[in-house]
C-alpha cells in the first residue's frame, strides 16, 4: 500500500483543509465539494484526510461495517450476535467516473432470486464507504442517475437496491467529498445544494509558496515513507485534535443570538429552502468544537456562511459563485444577538467596525484599480471604432457588443435515435428510461425484463423436470430490458463576426439568442463548442467542452469587423466535428450557424461556401441556420445556405420559444425527407 502525502504537509489551501477537518469532526455537516483548476492539491488533500480519521470498530465478518455497539437491525449479514468485533482504519473509497450503477449500490443475483428465492447480494461501493469517506473525483462528469443515487444515500444514510420486486437495504453513512474543475462543466443547482460545504481552490501566485510546494512534492516523490515520517508529529497532533473536537461537540451551545444571525444571513442572501440554515448551524458548532470552545461566536457564523452559502445562492449557470463579504458583515452586525458572544468579545469582526474600505475581498480600492488594468483592452475597441482599416479584416474592428437578455427556449433536438452519453436533449438508447423491448444480455445482466424472461423459460419447464411452484430458469432464458431515454449532444455554434454583423443592436440580439441556447445546453447536459469567422480566417474560440460558462465568457468578449470568410468558418467547424467524432463517436452533433449568409473575400467565396456546406449534408449532420439579415431588402442568402447544409433556416426575430418549437419539427421533418 502506497504512503499517502501527509495532510499537514499540504501548502496553503487553508479553506480546503478547514472544510475537510470540520466534516471529520462532524459528518452531519454534509460533505464538501471542492471546485478549482487542475493541479491545486484537491485530490491530494482528500486522500490525505483518511489517514487522520480515528479507527472504527466493526462487527467481525460483517461486509457492511456495522457498529458493534449499535448494529444495523436490517443488515443483510445480520442479525449480529454481541461479542466479536475488530478495529480497522477508516476507509476512503473512490468512485470512478465510469462506474456502473451495480458497482455503486451493489448487485442482486437475479437468476438465483427468481429460481431459488435467495437474496444473493454483492455489496457495492456505498457499503464499502459506510463509516468512512466516499470520494468522487470529477463529480461533475458523473452520470446524473449515479449522482442521484449517491446523494440520496448520503441524505438518507441508507442504500436501497430494488430489482423486480426483490429489495435489499443496508446502512450507508459516509463523508461525501467531491472534486471538480468548473471548466469541464457544472453540477445541477439541486445537486450543488446537497453538498454541505463548498470550497474554491486556486494555485498560489506567490513565488515563495509555489517554491515550497515544489520542494515538498519532490521530497515526497524521492522518499514517500521518509517524508511522511518527518511529518508524523504534526499528523498525530491533528488526529488528536479531531478526537478531542468530536468529544467536545455535544457540549457546544448554539445560542439564540447565533441562530438569529444564521437565519438573517440565509434570508439576506436569498437561499432556497432551509437546508442552508441547518448546514450553517452544524458548521458553526463544529468550528467552535475545533477551536476548543463550548460557545458559538459570531466569527464562527461568519466562517460557516463563507463555506456553506456560495454554491446555494447561484441563480443561473453564468453567475460567478461567491459572497459579498461586506454585505455578510453588515448582516451579522445588524442581527447580532444578546448572548454573551455578542458583547465586546465578538471576535475578529469587532476589531474593524468598517470592514469594507481597504480591506480584504470586496474592499473599496479594488473597483478603482480595475479600469486601470483594463485600460489597454478598452483602448483597442476605441481604435477599431475609428474606422481605420485593420490588417486582418480590411475593415474597422468593433468593440464587443453586450448580449441582449437571454430568453427561455424549447428543446432543439437531433432527429433519430442515438446511443450517446446520458443527457436531456435527443432520443437515445440508454440504461435508464422507458422500456421499449427486450434482448439477450451482452455481458452482465443489469436490467431484467421479467415478462420476456418468463416467456423464454416457460416452454422448457416440463423438459427441465419442474415439479414444484418455482420456475426453473437457465442463463439462456434471461432477457435484458432495452430502454429509451435522452442523450446529450454536441451543440457547435458557428458565429459570423464580420463587419456585416457589426451593427450594435443586431450583434447584441445575436449574442442574446446564442446565450439562451447555451443556457438550454447547460440544463440538458450538452457539450458546446464555438467557432467564429471574420477577416480572412476562422478561429476555434472554444473547443468542445461541457463548460457553458466558458462559452458564455468567450461569446461576451467576441469582437466583430472585417470580411466574411463563410467557407473558412464552415470548414473549421467540419474539422472540429471530425476530431470530436474520433474522441467520442457516439455523441451526435447539432450545428447552429449564425450569419446573414454573405460570403466575401477570396476567389468565388459563395461557391466555396456552398461546397463546404455540402460536406455537412453528405454526412447527415443536423444543422440550423439563424438568419441575421436585416433591412427592407433581403437577399435570402441564409436560406440558400441552409439548403446546402440540408438543414433549416430561421430568422433572428423568430428565434423565440414558440418559434423554436416549430423549428425543431422542421429540422426533424427535413431529415426524415432526406
mmCIF file with all atom_site columns, C-alpha atoms in Angstrom, residues 33 105 149 462:
data_model
loop_
_atom_site.group_PDB
_atom_site.id
_atom_site.type_symbol
_atom_site.label_atom_id
_atom_site.label_alt_id
_atom_site.label_comp_id
_atom_site.label_asym_id
_atom_site.label_entity_id
_atom_site.label_seq_id
_atom_site.pdbx_PDB_ins_code
_atom_site.Cartn_x
_atom_site.Cartn_y
_atom_site.Cartn_z
_atom_site.occupancy
_atom_site.B_iso_or_equiv
_atom_site.pdbx_formal_charge
_atom_site.auth_seq_id
_atom_site.auth_comp_id
_atom_site.auth_asym_id
_atom_site.auth_atom_id
_atom_site.pdbx_PDB_model_num
ATOM 1 C CA . UNK A 1 33  ? -17.499 19.990  -2.835  1.00 0.00 ? 33  UNK A CA 1
ATOM 2 C CA . UNK A 1 105 ? -25.091 0.328   -4.971  1.00 0.00 ? 105 UNK A CA 1
ATOM 3 C CA . UNK A 1 149 ? -28.307 7.565   -6.171  1.00 0.00 ? 149 UNK A CA 1
ATOM 4 C CA . UNK A 1 462 ? -41.512 -29.890 -18.482 1.00 0.00 ? 462 UNK A CA 1
#
